[in-house]
Amino acid sequence: MSALDEDVLAKYREAGEILTTVMGETRELVEPGATHLEVAEYAEERIREEGAGLAFPVNISIDEEASHATPERDGETEFGEDVVCLDIGVHVDGYIADSAVTVDLAGETELVEAAEQALEAAVDAAGPGVPVGEIGAEIEDVIEAYDYTPVYNLSGHGVERFDAHTGPSVPNRGVDRSVELEPGQVVAIEPFATTGRGKVGEGSQEEIFELTQDVSVRNRAARQALEQVREFDGLPFAARWLDSSRTEMALRRLSQQGAVKGYPVLKEQNDELVSQAEHTLVVTEDGIEVTTAGLFG
């Protein structure tokens, strides 16, 4: 790969700046008594106000949840004494910034710090020619030094235009043989630390979906939903974003026909706590540039 075009780099930078601003505002709203829905909708609306797009629905993962949790339509769930992972994605003309912070409402200071310090070590280690397995080893070493466990079956990932999850995969543990980072790649590094054994599994709830193929559908509600889904440029969307009064049925029909796939909420397998920290960075010829710099103060 080669270095990014300056116009493209400017869009990645703009997405990162918007995300950093919105994340800073949004995390202040995460407090006992506030609802998950009002926090998610605040962030999503602020991104639109800034003239950017949503790379995926705002993820609000609680305690044992690690990813893919977003509020349902008319959801009334409130924050309590929770460990809250807040994961937000922004795009400018398809060029994506992806980041996450953990808001501690449960007195789990060290669990949050473990993920943040692991991210800092990973970013320090990253650069052109660096094997991703070495970055994973840095993450693993820091989290284990806190007496926690990395979530082994989640990883960081590349981002490309209108695609929030591409290669390379950046593991959260050391790997002996792995690909090297290359100039021109844009990568989201996201350590997860847990009080559990380091594995997540799929829950039963699905509120995030993605278009997989454009098909012809006969059902009216499903057809109307598909018209809206096409507007999301192939990026993940929330069921609550659809206008249809029969959204659940429409999405079930579209799933059955292979038009969309759902993303089940991922949970720590033993219902243990999970924290997360994430930055997006551009690999340059001589180092890296963090587009979401400033996220952790």
PDB file of C-alpha atoms in Angstrom:
ATOM      1  CA  MET A   1       0.000   0.000   0.000  1.00  0.00           C
ATOM      2  CA  SER A   2       1.027   3.624  -0.380  1.00  0.00           C
ATOM      3  CA  ALA A   3       0.424   6.743   1.692  1.00  0.00           C
ATOM      4  CA  LEU A   4      -3.084   8.166   1.612  1.00  0.00           C
ATOM      5  CA  ASP A   5      -4.074  10.945  -0.762  1.00  0.00           C
ATOM      6  CA  GLU A   6      -4.163  14.293   1.091  1.00  0.00           C
ATOM      7  CA  ASP A   7      -7.889  14.793   0.400  1.00  0.00           C
ATOM      8  CA  VAL A   8      -8.661  11.340   1.792  1.00  0.00           C
ATOM      9  CA  LEU A   9      -6.431  11.925   4.813  1.00  0.00           C
ATOM     10  CA  ALA A  10      -8.225  15.212   5.484  1.00  0.00           C
ATOM     11  CA  LYS A  11     -11.561  13.374   5.596  1.00  0.00           C
ATOM     12  CA  TYR A  12     -10.220  10.751   8.007  1.00  0.00           C
ATOM     13  CA  ARG A  13      -8.912  13.584  10.186  1.00  0.00           C
ATOM     14  CA  GLU A  14     -12.239  15.432  10.085  1.00  0.00           C
ATOM     15  CA  ALA A  15     -14.124  12.267  11.070  1.00  0.00           C
ATOM     16  CA  GLY A  16     -11.737  11.790  13.992  1.00  0.00           C
ATOM     17  CA  GLU A  17     -12.108  15.387  15.169  1.00  0.00           C
ATOM     18  CA  ILE A  18     -15.897  15.201  15.057  1.00  0.00           C
ATOM     19  CA  LEU A  19     -15.879  11.887  16.885  1.00  0.00           C
ATOM     20  CA  THR A  20     -13.565  13.184  19.610  1.00  0.00           C
ATOM     21  CA  THR A  21     -15.816  16.211  20.169  1.00  0.00           C
ATOM     22  CA  VAL A  22     -19.046  14.211  20.224  1.00  0.00           C
ATOM     23  CA  MET A  23     -17.595  11.491  22.453  1.00  0.00           C
ATOM     24  CA  GLY A  24     -16.439  14.111  24.959  1.00  0.00           C
ATOM     25  CA  GLU A  25     -19.939  15.568  25.149  1.00  0.00           C
ATOM     26  CA  THR A  26     -21.730  12.229  25.186  1.00  0.00           C
ATOM     27  CA  ARG A  27     -19.729  10.579  27.955  1.00  0.00           C
ATOM     28  CA  GLU A  28     -20.757  13.434  30.272  1.00  0.00           C
ATOM     29  CA  LEU A  29     -24.399  12.382  29.815  1.00  0.00           C
ATOM     30  CA  VAL A  30     -23.764   8.818  31.009  1.00  0.00           C
ATOM     31  CA  GLU A  31     -24.970   8.978  34.604  1.00  0.00           C
ATOM     32  CA  PRO A  32     -27.462   7.145  36.814  1.00  0.00           C
ATOM     33  CA  GLY A  33     -31.024   7.957  35.829  1.00  0.00           C
ATOM     34  CA  ALA A  34     -30.268   8.872  32.213  1.00  0.00           C
ATOM     35  CA  THR A  35     -31.601   6.431  29.632  1.00  0.00           C
ATOM     36  CA  HIS A  36     -29.478   4.556  27.120  1.00  0.00           C
ATOM     37  CA  LEU A  37     -31.756   5.803  24.342  1.00  0.00           C
ATOM     38  CA  GLU A  38     -31.400   9.511  25.092  1.00  0.00           C
ATOM     39  CA  VAL A  39     -27.607   9.188  25.243  1.00  0.00           C
ATOM     40  CA  ALA A  40     -27.430   7.277  21.953  1.00  0.00           C
ATOM     41  CA  GLU A  41     -29.805   9.649  20.198  1.00  0.00           C
ATOM     42  CA  TYR A  42     -27.880  12.666  21.473  1.00  0.00           C
ATOM     43  CA  ALA A  43     -24.621  11.367  20.001  1.00  0.00           C
ATOM     44  CA  GLU A  44     -26.199  10.342  16.716  1.00  0.00           C
ATOM     45  CA  GLU A  45     -27.917  13.708  16.263  1.00  0.00           C
ATOM     46  CA  ARG A  46     -24.738  15.647  17.139  1.00  0.00           C
ATOM     47  CA  ILE A  47     -22.805  13.718  14.476  1.00  0.00           C
ATOM     48  CA  ARG A  48     -25.436  14.681  11.898  1.00  0.00           C
ATOM     49  CA  GLU A  49     -25.351  18.308  13.080  1.00  0.00           C
ATOM     50  CA  GLU A  50     -21.612  18.339  12.392  1.00  0.00           C
ATOM     51  CA  GLY A  51     -22.338  17.335   8.793  1.00  0.00           C
ATOM     52  CA  ALA A  52     -20.968  13.814   9.161  1.00  0.00           C
ATOM     53  CA  GLY A  53     -22.534  10.372   8.928  1.00  0.00           C
ATOM     54  CA  LEU A  54     -22.876   7.462  11.329  1.00  0.00           C
ATOM     55  CA  ALA A  55     -20.449   4.630  10.620  1.00  0.00           C
ATOM     56  CA  PHE A  56     -22.647   2.397  12.805  1.00  0.00           C
ATOM     57  CA  PRO A  57     -25.260   2.868  15.550  1.00  0.00           C
ATOM     58  CA  VAL A  58     -23.952   4.128  18.877  1.00  0.00           C
ATOM     59  CA  ASN A  59     -23.049   1.058  20.954  1.00  0.00           C
ATOM     60  CA  ILE A  60     -23.830   1.218  24.672  1.00  0.00           C
ATOM     61  CA  SER A  61     -22.609  -2.008  26.265  1.00  0.00           C
ATOM     62  CA  ILE A  62     -23.249  -2.617  29.964  1.00  0.00           C
ATOM     63  CA  ASP A  63     -21.207  -4.747  32.411  1.00  0.00           C
ATOM     64  CA  GLU A  64     -20.795  -8.178  30.744  1.00  0.00           C
ATOM     65  CA  GLU A  65     -21.741  -6.845  27.289  1.00  0.00           C
ATOM     66  CA  ALA A  66     -18.775  -6.147  25.014  1.00  0.00           C
ATOM     67  CA  SER A  67     -20.236  -5.019  21.697  1.00  0.00           C
ATOM     68  CA  HIS A  68     -23.241  -4.703  19.369  1.00  0.00           C
ATOM     69  CA  ALA A  69     -25.604  -3.382  22.061  1.00  0.00           C
ATOM     70  CA  THR A  70     -27.680  -0.370  21.029  1.00  0.00           C
ATOM     71  CA  PRO A  71     -30.998   0.832  22.458  1.00  0.00           C
ATOM     72  CA  GLU A  72     -34.269  -0.363  21.017  1.00  0.00           C
ATOM     73  CA  ARG A  73     -37.007   1.971  19.830  1.00  0.00           C
ATOM     74  CA  ASP A  74     -38.732   3.616  22.824  1.00  0.00           C
ATOM     75  CA  GLY A  75     -36.230   1.934  25.161  1.00  0.00           C
ATOM     76  CA  GLU A  76     -36.492   3.111  28.757  1.00  0.00           C
ATOM     77  CA  THR A  77     -33.466   1.354  30.298  1.00  0.00           C
ATOM     78  CA  GLU A  78     -31.595   3.687  32.649  1.00  0.00           C
ATOM     79  CA  PHE A  79     -27.970   3.690  33.726  1.00  0.00           C
ATOM     80  CA  GLY A  80     -27.278   2.465  37.223  1.00  0.00           C
ATOM     81  CA  GLU A  81     -24.072   1.333  38.927  1.00  0.00           C
ATOM     82  CA  ASP A  82     -22.709   0.064  35.623  1.00  0.00           C
ATOM     83  CA  VAL A  83     -19.510  -0.348  33.664  1.00  0.00           C
ATOM     84  CA  VAL A  84     -20.511   1.390  30.417  1.00  0.00           C
ATOM     85  CA  CYS A  85     -18.644   0.883  27.133  1.00  0.00           C
ATOM     86  CA  LEU A  86     -19.520   3.687  24.727  1.00  0.00           C
ATOM     87  CA  ASP A  87     -18.474   2.928  21.129  1.00  0.00           C
ATOM     88  CA  ILE A  88     -19.112   5.513  18.406  1.00  0.00           C
ATOM     89  CA  GLY A  89     -18.316   5.584  14.680  1.00  0.00           C
ATOM     90  CA  VAL A  90     -18.293   8.635  12.392  1.00  0.00           C
ATOM     91  CA  HIS A  91     -17.722   8.915   8.664  1.00  0.00           C
ATOM     92  CA  VAL A  92     -17.015  11.846   6.376  1.00  0.00           C
ATOM     93  CA  ASP A  93     -17.795  10.896   2.779  1.00  0.00           C
ATOM     94  CA  GLY A  94     -17.378   7.258   3.840  1.00  0.00           C
ATOM     95  CA  TYR A  95     -14.007   7.708   5.567  1.00  0.00           C
ATOM     96  CA  ILE A  96     -14.365   6.378   9.097  1.00  0.00           C
ATOM     97  CA  ALA A  97     -13.232   7.101  12.632  1.00  0.00           C
ATOM     98  CA  ASP A  98     -14.105   4.498  15.264  1.00  0.00           C
ATOM     99  CA  SER A  99     -13.470   4.891  18.990  1.00  0.00           C
ATOM    100  CA  ALA A 100     -14.625   3.709  22.387  1.00  0.00           C
ATOM    101  CA  VAL A 101     -14.335   4.755  26.014  1.00  0.00           C
ATOM    102  CA  THR A 102     -15.517   3.107  29.202  1.00  0.00           C
ATOM    103  CA  VAL A 103     -17.486   5.198  31.678  1.00  0.00           C
ATOM    104  CA  ASP A 104     -17.210   3.836  35.206  1.00  0.00           C
ATOM    105  CA  LEU A 105     -20.353   4.140  37.313  1.00  0.00           C
ATOM    106  CA  ALA A 106     -19.507   1.043  39.369  1.00  0.00           C
ATOM    107  CA  GLY A 107     -16.207   1.822  41.067  1.00  0.00           C
ATOM    108  CA  GLU A 108     -14.193  -0.355  38.670  1.00  0.00           C
ATOM    109  CA  THR A 109     -11.400   2.184  38.187  1.00  0.00           C
ATOM    110  CA  GLU A 110      -8.612  -0.316  37.536  1.00  0.00           C
ATOM    111  CA  LEU A 111     -10.607  -2.305  34.988  1.00  0.00           C
ATOM    112  CA  VAL A 112     -11.154   0.878  32.987  1.00  0.00           C
ATOM    113  CA  GLU A 113      -7.528   1.895  33.390  1.00  0.00           C
ATOM    114  CA  ALA A 114      -6.323  -1.503  32.187  1.00  0.00           C
ATOM    115  CA  ALA A 115      -8.018  -1.071  28.805  1.00  0.00           C
ATOM    116  CA  GLU A 116      -6.847   2.538  28.456  1.00  0.00           C
ATOM    117  CA  GLN A 117      -3.237   1.749  29.344  1.00  0.00           C
ATOM    118  CA  ALA A 118      -3.257  -1.249  27.010  1.00  0.00           C
ATOM    119  CA  LEU A 119      -4.456   1.015  24.213  1.00  0.00           C
ATOM    120  CA  GLU A 120      -1.702   3.522  24.955  1.00  0.00           C
ATOM    121  CA  ALA A 121       0.929   0.771  24.817  1.00  0.00           C
ATOM    122  CA  ALA A 122      -0.537  -0.573  21.567  1.00  0.00           C
ATOM    123  CA  VAL A 123      -0.489   2.845  19.914  1.00  0.00           C
ATOM    124  CA  ASP A 124       3.102   3.381  21.063  1.00  0.00           C
ATOM    125  CA  ALA A 125       4.085   0.061  19.491  1.00  0.00           C
ATOM    126  CA  ALA A 126       2.273   0.590  16.173  1.00  0.00           C
ATOM    127  CA  GLY A 127       3.981   1.699  12.985  1.00  0.00           C
ATOM    128  CA  PRO A 128       4.846   0.595   9.450  1.00  0.00           C
ATOM    129  CA  GLY A 129       6.424  -2.845   9.381  1.00  0.00           C
ATOM    130  CA  VAL A 130       5.256  -3.722  12.899  1.00  0.00           C
ATOM    131  CA  PRO A 131       3.614  -7.183  13.118  1.00  0.00           C
ATOM    132  CA  VAL A 132       0.120  -6.945  14.567  1.00  0.00           C
ATOM    133  CA  GLY A 133       0.992  -9.859  16.851  1.00  0.00           C
ATOM    134  CA  GLU A 134       3.540  -7.641  18.589  1.00  0.00           C
ATOM    135  CA  ILE A 135       0.850  -5.039  19.193  1.00  0.00           C
ATOM    136  CA  GLY A 136      -1.348  -7.775  20.634  1.00  0.00           C
ATOM    137  CA  ALA A 137       1.467  -8.807  22.964  1.00  0.00           C
ATOM    138  CA  GLU A 138       1.685  -5.254  24.316  1.00  0.00           C
ATOM    139  CA  ILE A 139      -2.067  -5.277  24.971  1.00  0.00           C
ATOM    140  CA  GLU A 140      -1.927  -8.662  26.681  1.00  0.00           C
ATOM    141  CA  ASP A 141       1.041  -7.705  28.870  1.00  0.00           C
ATOM    142  CA  VAL A 142      -0.584  -4.532  30.173  1.00  0.00           C
ATOM    143  CA  ILE A 143      -3.982  -6.074  30.907  1.00  0.00           C
ATOM    144  CA  GLU A 144      -2.454  -9.088  32.647  1.00  0.00           C
ATOM    145  CA  ALA A 145      -0.277  -6.766  34.739  1.00  0.00           C
ATOM    146  CA  TYR A 146      -3.539  -5.393  36.147  1.00  0.00           C
ATOM    147  CA  ASP A 147      -4.608  -8.991  36.941  1.00  0.00           C
ATOM    148  CA  TYR A 148      -7.322  -8.948  34.302  1.00  0.00           C
ATOM    149  CA  THR A 149      -7.670 -10.915  31.073  1.00  0.00           C
ATOM    150  CA  PRO A 150      -7.839  -9.590  27.509  1.00  0.00           C
ATOM    151  CA  VAL A 151     -10.906 -10.637  25.537  1.00  0.00           C
ATOM    152  CA  TYR A 152      -9.131 -13.017  23.194  1.00  0.00           C
ATOM    153  CA  ASN A 153     -11.848 -13.509  20.598  1.00  0.00           C
ATOM    154  CA  LEU A 154     -12.336  -9.805  19.889  1.00  0.00           C
ATOM    155  CA  SER A 155      -9.801  -7.767  17.967  1.00  0.00           C
ATOM    156  CA  GLY A 156      -9.019  -4.448  16.396  1.00  0.00           C
ATOM    157  CA  HIS A 157      -9.512  -4.071  12.662  1.00  0.00           C
ATOM    158  CA  GLY A 158      -8.865  -2.042   9.567  1.00  0.00           C
ATOM    159  CA  VAL A 159     -11.323   0.538   8.281  1.00  0.00           C
ATOM    160  CA  GLU A 160     -11.848   1.499   4.656  1.00  0.00           C
ATOM    161  CA  ARG A 161     -14.301   3.718   2.837  1.00  0.00           C
ATOM    162  CA  PHE A 162     -17.853   2.725   3.820  1.00  0.00           C
ATOM    163  CA  ASP A 163     -16.500  -0.400   5.521  1.00  0.00           C
ATOM    164  CA  ALA A 164     -16.011  -0.266   9.292  1.00  0.00           C
ATOM    165  CA  HIS A 165     -14.448  -3.745   9.632  1.00  0.00           C
ATOM    166  CA  THR A 166     -11.743  -4.844   7.197  1.00  0.00           C
ATOM    167  CA  GLY A 167      -8.272  -6.330   7.520  1.00  0.00           C
ATOM    168  CA  PRO A 168      -5.862  -6.381   9.148  1.00  0.00           C
ATOM    169  CA  SER A 169      -7.136  -7.894  12.373  1.00  0.00           C
ATOM    170  CA  VAL A 170      -5.234  -6.605  15.419  1.00  0.00           C
ATOM    171  CA  PRO A 171      -5.355  -9.264  18.170  1.00  0.00           C
ATOM    172  CA  ASN A 172      -5.634  -8.563  21.885  1.00  0.00           C
ATOM    173  CA  ARG A 173      -2.954 -11.137  22.663  1.00  0.00           C
ATOM    174  CA  GLY A 174       0.535 -11.971  21.445  1.00  0.00           C
ATOM    175  CA  VAL A 175       0.733 -13.919  18.158  1.00  0.00           C
ATOM    176  CA  ASP A 176       4.010 -15.329  16.808  1.00  0.00           C
ATOM    177  CA  ARG A 177       3.218 -15.098  13.118  1.00  0.00           C
ATOM    178  CA  SER A 178       1.167 -12.163  11.883  1.00  0.00           C
ATOM    179  CA  VAL A 179       0.882  -9.594   9.114  1.00  0.00           C
ATOM    180  CA  GLU A 180       2.727  -6.299   9.337  1.00  0.00           C
ATOM    181  CA  LEU A 181       1.130  -2.860   9.296  1.00  0.00           C
ATOM    182  CA  GLU A 182       1.638  -0.987   6.024  1.00  0.00           C
ATOM    183  CA  PRO A 183       1.652   2.719   5.145  1.00  0.00           C
ATOM    184  CA  GLY A 184      -1.784   3.825   3.950  1.00  0.00           C
ATOM    185  CA  GLN A 185      -3.708   1.487   6.230  1.00  0.00           C
ATOM    186  CA  VAL A 186      -6.238   2.915   8.671  1.00  0.00           C
ATOM    187  CA  VAL A 187      -6.642   0.763  11.764  1.00  0.00           C
ATOM    188  CA  ALA A 188      -8.876   0.805  14.838  1.00  0.00           C
ATOM    189  CA  ILE A 189      -7.107  -0.712  17.841  1.00  0.00           C
ATOM    190  CA  GLU A 190      -9.484  -1.719  20.646  1.00  0.00           C
ATOM    191  CA  PRO A 191      -8.292  -3.587  23.746  1.00  0.00           C
ATOM    192  CA  PHE A 192     -10.983  -5.229  25.871  1.00  0.00           C
ATOM    193  CA  ALA A 193     -10.196  -6.154  29.472  1.00  0.00           C
ATOM    194  CA  THR A 194     -12.360  -8.466  31.545  1.00  0.00           C
ATOM    195  CA  THR A 195     -12.651  -9.857  35.049  1.00  0.00           C
ATOM    196  CA  GLY A 196     -13.588 -13.136  33.344  1.00  0.00           C
ATOM    197  CA  ARG A 197     -11.735 -15.759  31.321  1.00  0.00           C
ATOM    198  CA  GLY A 198     -11.404 -13.803  28.096  1.00  0.00           C
ATOM    199  CA  LYS A 199     -14.107 -15.105  25.777  1.00  0.00           C
ATOM    200  CA  VAL A 200     -17.336 -13.539  24.510  1.00  0.00           C
ATOM    201  CA  GLY A 201     -20.319 -15.302  22.998  1.00  0.00           C
ATOM    202  CA  GLU A 202     -23.477 -14.246  21.206  1.00  0.00           C
ATOM    203  CA  GLY A 203     -26.549 -13.233  23.166  1.00  0.00           C
ATOM    204  CA  SER A 204     -30.101 -13.490  21.847  1.00  0.00           C
ATOM    205  CA  GLN A 205     -30.806  -9.796  21.305  1.00  0.00           C
ATOM    206  CA  GLU A 206     -30.265  -8.152  17.896  1.00  0.00           C
ATOM    207  CA  GLU A 207     -30.796  -4.418  17.351  1.00  0.00           C
ATOM    208  CA  ILE A 208     -28.017  -3.792  14.787  1.00  0.00           C
ATOM    209  CA  PHE A 209     -28.286  -4.989  11.188  1.00  0.00           C
ATOM    210  CA  GLU A 210     -26.466  -4.623   7.880  1.00  0.00           C
ATOM    211  CA  LEU A 211     -27.447  -4.968   4.232  1.00  0.00           C
ATOM    212  CA  THR A 212     -25.814  -8.060   2.737  1.00  0.00           C
ATOM    213  CA  GLN A 213     -27.444  -8.140  -0.704  1.00  0.00           C
ATOM    214  CA  ASP A 214     -30.107  -6.179  -2.520  1.00  0.00           C
ATOM    215  CA  VAL A 215     -32.995  -8.494  -3.333  1.00  0.00           C
ATOM    216  CA  SER A 216     -36.530  -8.217  -4.647  1.00  0.00           C
ATOM    217  CA  VAL A 217     -39.143  -8.589  -1.882  1.00  0.00           C
ATOM    218  CA  ARG A 218     -42.889  -8.933  -2.202  1.00  0.00           C
ATOM    219  CA  ASN A 219     -43.976  -8.043   1.327  1.00  0.00           C
ATOM    220  CA  ARG A 220     -44.897  -4.357   1.486  1.00  0.00           C
ATOM    221  CA  ALA A 221     -43.452  -3.612   4.931  1.00  0.00           C
ATOM    222  CA  ALA A 222     -40.215  -5.429   4.062  1.00  0.00           C
ATOM    223  CA  ARG A 223     -39.992  -3.567   0.766  1.00  0.00           C
ATOM    224  CA  GLN A 224     -40.455  -0.208   2.492  1.00  0.00           C
ATOM    225  CA  ALA A 225     -37.814  -1.103   5.082  1.00  0.00           C
ATOM    226  CA  LEU A 226     -35.391  -2.152   2.341  1.00  0.00           C
ATOM    227  CA  GLU A 227     -35.811   1.221   0.637  1.00  0.00           C
ATOM    228  CA  GLN A 228     -34.624   2.879   3.836  1.00  0.00           C
ATOM    229  CA  VAL A 229     -31.819   0.366   4.399  1.00  0.00           C
ATOM    230  CA  ARG A 230     -30.359   1.219   0.975  1.00  0.00           C
ATOM    231  CA  GLU A 231     -29.788   4.781   2.222  1.00  0.00           C
ATOM    232  CA  PHE A 232     -27.226   3.604   4.803  1.00  0.00           C
ATOM    233  CA  ASP A 233     -24.519   2.983   2.143  1.00  0.00           C
ATOM    234  CA  GLY A 234     -23.973  -0.610   3.262  1.00  0.00           C
ATOM    235  CA  LEU A 235     -23.018   0.460   6.788  1.00  0.00           C
ATOM    236  CA  PRO A 236     -24.611  -1.089   9.902  1.00  0.00           C
ATOM    237  CA  PHE A 237     -27.896   0.429  11.070  1.00  0.00           C
ATOM    238  CA  ALA A 238     -30.175   0.244  14.094  1.00  0.00           C
ATOM    239  CA  ALA A 239     -33.658  -1.225  13.911  1.00  0.00           C
ATOM    240  CA  ARG A 240     -34.924   1.957  15.609  1.00  0.00           C
ATOM    241  CA  TRP A 241     -33.738   4.035  12.634  1.00  0.00           C
ATOM    242  CA  LEU A 242     -36.418   2.508  10.397  1.00  0.00           C
ATOM    243  CA  ASP A 243     -39.756   4.313  10.087  1.00  0.00           C
ATOM    244  CA  SER A 244     -41.884   1.215   9.609  1.00  0.00           C
ATOM    245  CA  SER A 245     -44.444   0.435  12.305  1.00  0.00           C
ATOM    246  CA  ARG A 246     -43.765  -3.240  11.558  1.00  0.00           C
ATOM    247  CA  THR A 247     -39.983  -3.053  11.757  1.00  0.00           C
ATOM    248  CA  GLU A 248     -39.449  -6.334  13.587  1.00  0.00           C
ATOM    249  CA  MET A 249     -41.485  -8.300  11.062  1.00  0.00           C
ATOM    250  CA  ALA A 250     -39.887  -6.475   8.117  1.00  0.00           C
ATOM    251  CA  LEU A 251     -36.358  -7.199   9.333  1.00  0.00           C
ATOM    252  CA  ARG A 252     -37.249 -10.845   9.965  1.00  0.00           C
ATOM    253  CA  ARG A 253     -38.499 -11.141   6.376  1.00  0.00           C
ATOM    254  CA  LEU A 254     -35.403  -9.421   4.999  1.00  0.00           C
ATOM    255  CA  SER A 255     -33.167 -11.686   7.077  1.00  0.00           C
ATOM    256  CA  GLN A 256     -34.962 -14.799   5.849  1.00  0.00           C
ATOM    257  CA  GLN A 257     -34.378 -13.690   2.254  1.00  0.00           C
ATOM    258  CA  GLY A 258     -30.696 -13.015   2.878  1.00  0.00           C
ATOM    259  CA  ALA A 259     -31.004  -9.261   2.372  1.00  0.00           C
ATOM    260  CA  VAL A 260     -29.806  -8.289   5.849  1.00  0.00           C
ATOM    261  CA  LYS A 261     -27.908  -9.903   8.688  1.00  0.00           C
ATOM    262  CA  GLY A 262     -28.208  -9.124  12.376  1.00  0.00           C
ATOM    263  CA  TYR A 263     -25.412  -8.614  14.887  1.00  0.00           C
ATOM    264  CA  PRO A 264     -26.231 -10.295  18.217  1.00  0.00           C
ATOM    265  CA  VAL A 265     -25.035  -8.568  21.364  1.00  0.00           C
ATOM    266  CA  LEU A 266     -21.671 -10.042  22.399  1.00  0.00           C
ATOM    267  CA  LYS A 267     -21.359 -10.934  26.087  1.00  0.00           C
ATOM    268  CA  GLU A 268     -18.588 -12.253  28.308  1.00  0.00           C
ATOM    269  CA  GLN A 269     -19.316 -15.953  28.589  1.00  0.00           C
ATOM    270  CA  ASN A 270     -19.324 -16.032  32.393  1.00  0.00           C
ATOM    271  CA  ASP A 271     -21.215 -12.728  32.773  1.00  0.00           C
ATOM    272  CA  GLU A 272     -18.079 -11.007  34.035  1.00  0.00           C
ATOM    273  CA  LEU A 273     -17.335  -7.295  33.560  1.00  0.00           C
ATOM    274  CA  VAL A 274     -15.771  -5.907  30.369  1.00  0.00           C
ATOM    275  CA  SER A 275     -14.017  -2.597  29.675  1.00  0.00           C
ATOM    276  CA  GLN A 276     -12.946  -1.198  26.307  1.00  0.00           C
ATOM    277  CA  ALA A 277     -10.771   1.580  24.881  1.00  0.00           C
ATOM    278  CA  GLU A 278     -10.298   2.355  21.195  1.00  0.00           C
ATOM    279  CA  HIS A 279      -8.475   4.739  18.875  1.00  0.00           C
ATOM    280  CA  THR A 280      -8.346   4.997  15.093  1.00  0.00           C
ATOM    281  CA  LEU A 281      -4.949   5.603  13.527  1.00  0.00           C
ATOM    282  CA  VAL A 282      -3.435   6.081  10.102  1.00  0.00           C
ATOM    283  CA  VAL A 283      -0.219   4.210   9.324  1.00  0.00           C
ATOM    284  CA  THR A 284       2.196   6.596   7.598  1.00  0.00           C
ATOM    285  CA  GLU A 285       5.569   6.064   5.897  1.00  0.00           C
ATOM    286  CA  ASP A 286       7.434   6.906   9.094  1.00  0.00           C
ATOM    287  CA  GLY A 287       4.988   6.268  11.930  1.00  0.00           C
ATOM    288  CA  ILE A 288       1.318   6.675  12.775  1.00  0.00           C
ATOM    289  CA  GLU A 289      -1.214   9.471  13.169  1.00  0.00           C
ATOM    290  CA  VAL A 290      -4.022   9.001  15.697  1.00  0.00           C
ATOM    291  CA  THR A 291      -7.147  10.605  14.226  1.00  0.00           C
ATOM    292  CA  THR A 292      -9.059  10.352  17.520  1.00  0.00           C
ATOM    293  CA  ALA A 293      -6.291  11.896  19.637  1.00  0.00           C
ATOM    294  CA  GLY A 294      -7.521  13.681  22.756  1.00  0.00           C
ATOM    295  CA  LEU A 295     -10.196  11.119  23.509  1.00  0.00           C
ATOM    296  CA  PHE A 296      -8.742  10.241  26.910  1.00  0.00           C
ATOM    297  CA  GLY A 297      -7.698  13.730  27.962  1.00  0.00           C
TER     298      GLY A 297
END
